GROMACS .gro file of C-alpha atoms in nm:
model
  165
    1UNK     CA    1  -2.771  -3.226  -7.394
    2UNK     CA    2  -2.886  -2.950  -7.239
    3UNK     CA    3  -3.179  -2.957  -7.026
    4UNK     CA    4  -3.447  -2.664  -6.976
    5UNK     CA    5  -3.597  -2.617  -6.672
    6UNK     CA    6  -3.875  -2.414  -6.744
    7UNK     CA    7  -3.973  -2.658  -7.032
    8UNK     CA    8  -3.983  -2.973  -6.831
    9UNK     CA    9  -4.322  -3.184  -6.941
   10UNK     CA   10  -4.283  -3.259  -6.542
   11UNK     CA   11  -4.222  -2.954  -6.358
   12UNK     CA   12  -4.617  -2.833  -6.283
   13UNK     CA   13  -4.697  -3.198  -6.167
   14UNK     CA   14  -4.357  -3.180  -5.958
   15UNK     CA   15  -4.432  -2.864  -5.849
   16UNK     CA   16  -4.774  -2.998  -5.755
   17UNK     CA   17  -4.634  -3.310  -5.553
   18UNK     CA   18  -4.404  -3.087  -5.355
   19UNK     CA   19  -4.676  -2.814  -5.262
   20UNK     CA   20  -4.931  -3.099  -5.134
   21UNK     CA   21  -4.661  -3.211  -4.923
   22UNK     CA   22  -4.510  -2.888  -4.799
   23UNK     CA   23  -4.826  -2.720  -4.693
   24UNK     CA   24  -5.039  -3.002  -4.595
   25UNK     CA   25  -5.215  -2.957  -4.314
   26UNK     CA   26  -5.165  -3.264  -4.152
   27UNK     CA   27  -4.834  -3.278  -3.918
   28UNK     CA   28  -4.807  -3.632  -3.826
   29UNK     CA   29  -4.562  -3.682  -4.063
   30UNK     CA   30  -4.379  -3.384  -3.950
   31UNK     CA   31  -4.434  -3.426  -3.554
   32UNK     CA   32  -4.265  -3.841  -3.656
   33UNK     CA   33  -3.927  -3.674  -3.810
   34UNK     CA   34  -3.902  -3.366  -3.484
   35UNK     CA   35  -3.965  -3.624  -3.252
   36UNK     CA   36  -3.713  -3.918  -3.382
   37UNK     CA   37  -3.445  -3.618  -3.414
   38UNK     CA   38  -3.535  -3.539  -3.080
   39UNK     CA   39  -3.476  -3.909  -2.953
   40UNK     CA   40  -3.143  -3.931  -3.150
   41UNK     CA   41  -3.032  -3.637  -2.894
   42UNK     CA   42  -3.170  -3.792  -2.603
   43UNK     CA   43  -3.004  -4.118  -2.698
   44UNK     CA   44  -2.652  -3.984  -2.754
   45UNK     CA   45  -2.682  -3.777  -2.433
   46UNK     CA   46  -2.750  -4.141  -2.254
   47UNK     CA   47  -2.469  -4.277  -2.421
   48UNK     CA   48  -2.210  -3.967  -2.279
   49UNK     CA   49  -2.335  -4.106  -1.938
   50UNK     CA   50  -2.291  -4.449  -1.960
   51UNK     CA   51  -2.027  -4.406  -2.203
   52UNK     CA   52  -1.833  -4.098  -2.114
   53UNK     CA   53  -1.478  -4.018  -2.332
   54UNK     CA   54  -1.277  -3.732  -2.389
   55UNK     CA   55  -1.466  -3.689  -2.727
   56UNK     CA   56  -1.784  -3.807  -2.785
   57UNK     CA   57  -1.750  -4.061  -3.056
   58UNK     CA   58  -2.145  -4.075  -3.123
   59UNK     CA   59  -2.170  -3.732  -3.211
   60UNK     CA   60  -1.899  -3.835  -3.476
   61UNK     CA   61  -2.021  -3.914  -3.803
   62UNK     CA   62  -1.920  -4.269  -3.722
   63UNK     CA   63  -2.241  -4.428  -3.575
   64UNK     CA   64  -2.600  -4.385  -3.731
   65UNK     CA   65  -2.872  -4.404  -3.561
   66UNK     CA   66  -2.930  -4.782  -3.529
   67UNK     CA   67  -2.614  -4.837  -3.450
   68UNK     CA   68  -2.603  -4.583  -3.135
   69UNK     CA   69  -2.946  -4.774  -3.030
   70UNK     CA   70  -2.802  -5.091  -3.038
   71UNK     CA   71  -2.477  -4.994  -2.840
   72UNK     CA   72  -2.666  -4.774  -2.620
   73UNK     CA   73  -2.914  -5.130  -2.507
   74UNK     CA   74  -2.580  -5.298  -2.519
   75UNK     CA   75  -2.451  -5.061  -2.224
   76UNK     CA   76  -2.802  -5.104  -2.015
   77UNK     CA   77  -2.906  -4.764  -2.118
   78UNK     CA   78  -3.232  -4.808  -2.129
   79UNK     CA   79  -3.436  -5.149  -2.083
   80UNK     CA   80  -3.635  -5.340  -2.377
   81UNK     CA   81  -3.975  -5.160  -2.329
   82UNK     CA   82  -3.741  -4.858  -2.470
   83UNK     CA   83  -3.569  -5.048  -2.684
   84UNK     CA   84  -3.930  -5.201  -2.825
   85UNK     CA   85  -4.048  -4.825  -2.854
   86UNK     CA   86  -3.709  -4.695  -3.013
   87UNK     CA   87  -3.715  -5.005  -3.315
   88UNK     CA   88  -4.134  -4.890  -3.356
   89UNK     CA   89  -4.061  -4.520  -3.382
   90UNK     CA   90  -3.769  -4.538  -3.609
   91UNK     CA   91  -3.958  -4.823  -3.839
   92UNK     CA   92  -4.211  -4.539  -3.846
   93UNK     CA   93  -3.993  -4.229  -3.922
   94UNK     CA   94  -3.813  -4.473  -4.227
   95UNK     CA   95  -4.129  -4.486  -4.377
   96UNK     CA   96  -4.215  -4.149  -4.353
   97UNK     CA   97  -3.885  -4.079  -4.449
   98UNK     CA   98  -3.845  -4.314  -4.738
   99UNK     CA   99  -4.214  -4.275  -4.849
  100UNK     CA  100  -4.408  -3.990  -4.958
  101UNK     CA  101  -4.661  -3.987  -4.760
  102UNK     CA  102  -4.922  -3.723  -4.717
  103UNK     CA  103  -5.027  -3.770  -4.364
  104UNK     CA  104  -5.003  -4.115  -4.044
  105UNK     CA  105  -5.306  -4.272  -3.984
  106UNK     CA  106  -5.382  -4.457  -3.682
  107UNK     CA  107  -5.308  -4.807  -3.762
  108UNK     CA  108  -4.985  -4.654  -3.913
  109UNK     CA  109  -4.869  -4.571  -3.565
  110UNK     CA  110  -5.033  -4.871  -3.383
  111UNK     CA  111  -4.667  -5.025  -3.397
  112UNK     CA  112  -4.574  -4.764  -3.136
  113UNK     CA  113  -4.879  -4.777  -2.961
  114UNK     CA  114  -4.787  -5.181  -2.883
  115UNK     CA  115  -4.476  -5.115  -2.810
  116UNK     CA  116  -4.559  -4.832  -2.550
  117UNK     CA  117  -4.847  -5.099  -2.355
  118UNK     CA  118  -5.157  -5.151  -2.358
  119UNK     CA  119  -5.256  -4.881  -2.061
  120UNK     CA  120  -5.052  -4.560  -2.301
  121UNK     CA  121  -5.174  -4.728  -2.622
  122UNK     CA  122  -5.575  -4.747  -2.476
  123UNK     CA  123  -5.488  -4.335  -2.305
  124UNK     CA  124  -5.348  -4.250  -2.687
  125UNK     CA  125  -5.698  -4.373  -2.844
  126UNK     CA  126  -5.899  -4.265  -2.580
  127UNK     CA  127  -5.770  -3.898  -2.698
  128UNK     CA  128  -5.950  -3.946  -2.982
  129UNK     CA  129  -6.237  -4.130  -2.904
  130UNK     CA  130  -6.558  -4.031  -3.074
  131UNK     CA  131  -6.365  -3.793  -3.299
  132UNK     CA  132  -6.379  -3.836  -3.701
  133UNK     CA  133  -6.087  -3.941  -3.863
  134UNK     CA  134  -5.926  -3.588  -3.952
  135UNK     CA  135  -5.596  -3.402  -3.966
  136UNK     CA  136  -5.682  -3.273  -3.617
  137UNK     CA  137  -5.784  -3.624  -3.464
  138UNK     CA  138  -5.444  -3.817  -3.591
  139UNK     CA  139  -5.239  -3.453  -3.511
  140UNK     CA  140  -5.366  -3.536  -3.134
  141UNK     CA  141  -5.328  -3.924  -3.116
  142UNK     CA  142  -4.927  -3.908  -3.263
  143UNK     CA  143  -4.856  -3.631  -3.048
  144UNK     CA  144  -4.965  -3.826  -2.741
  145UNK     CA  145  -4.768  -4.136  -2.822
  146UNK     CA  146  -4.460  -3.959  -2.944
  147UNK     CA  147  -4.468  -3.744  -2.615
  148UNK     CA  148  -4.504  -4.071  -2.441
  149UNK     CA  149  -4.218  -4.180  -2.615
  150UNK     CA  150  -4.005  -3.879  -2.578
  151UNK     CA  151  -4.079  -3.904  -2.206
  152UNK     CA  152  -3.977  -4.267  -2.145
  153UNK     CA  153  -3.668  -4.146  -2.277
  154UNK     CA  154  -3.595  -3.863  -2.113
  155UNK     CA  155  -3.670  -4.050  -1.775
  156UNK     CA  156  -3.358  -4.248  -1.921
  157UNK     CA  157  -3.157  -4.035  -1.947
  158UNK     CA  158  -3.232  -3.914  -1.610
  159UNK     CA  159  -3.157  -4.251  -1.486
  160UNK     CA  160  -2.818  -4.212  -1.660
  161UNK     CA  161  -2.714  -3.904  -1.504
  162UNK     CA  162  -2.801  -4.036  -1.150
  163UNK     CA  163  -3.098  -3.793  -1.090
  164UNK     CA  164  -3.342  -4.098  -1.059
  165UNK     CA  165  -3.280  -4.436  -0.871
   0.00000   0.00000   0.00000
């Protein structure tokens, strides 16, 4: 059986779906992926510190991502503040990942706010305070908590490499 593209009953509503999603104007979804790819870096990079070899074996196709988290906490890496914020960002980037959604909305990304404290988590909505809910005002409130998050991280790693006692 051959199959036509051009003459698939689904292809406009297909190409629909995949339009919406590709030029949406919302980037939380987007700004969720960068910044968990971003992490995965940072945490391999921690785990070359604490766990140097010859050849990195987490750059190796042998660990995923959970699995360099869990031995990276294992080796003190990082404490379990991180470790809370790592589980909540990833939990967030599986369901962007796994789901197609359109856009975050706050309470999507209130997992990582609790995990980051109450003083980031009240700093993150005080971002947005007063503002409508709107691509612009969920664009601002994920890209404070995922800098947050990128920064607790990077202070890590910093930590690891010995540039921070």
């Amino acid at each position: 059986m051959r199959i036509e593209l051009m003459d698939s009953k689904n292809l406009k509503s297909t190409t629909a779906l995949f339009k919406r999603h590709l030029f949406s104007q919302d980037k939380t979804v987007t700004l969720v992926l960068k910044a968990h790819l971003i992490l995965e870096t940072i945490v391999e990079s921690i785990l070359d510190e604490v766990f140097p070899v010859k050849e990195s074996l987490v750059k190796s196709k042998r660990f995923n991502f959970n699995q360099k988290v869990e031995l990276c906490y294992s080796l003190n890496g990082f404490n379990e503040q991180a470790y809370n914020v790592i589980k909540a960002l990833n939990n967030i980037r599986n369901s962007c990942a796994h789901e197609l959604k359109e856009h975050l909305r706050v309470v999507d990304l209130s997992p990582l706010a609790s995990a980051l404290g109450k003083d980031l988590s009240k700093e993150a909505l005080s971002q947005i305070e007063g503002m409508e809910d709107s691509d612009g005002s969920r664009t601002i409130y994920a890209s404070f908590l995922l800098s947050a998050s990128l920064g607790i991280f990077s202070a890590w790693l910093d930590i690891a490499k010995g540039e921070i006692k």
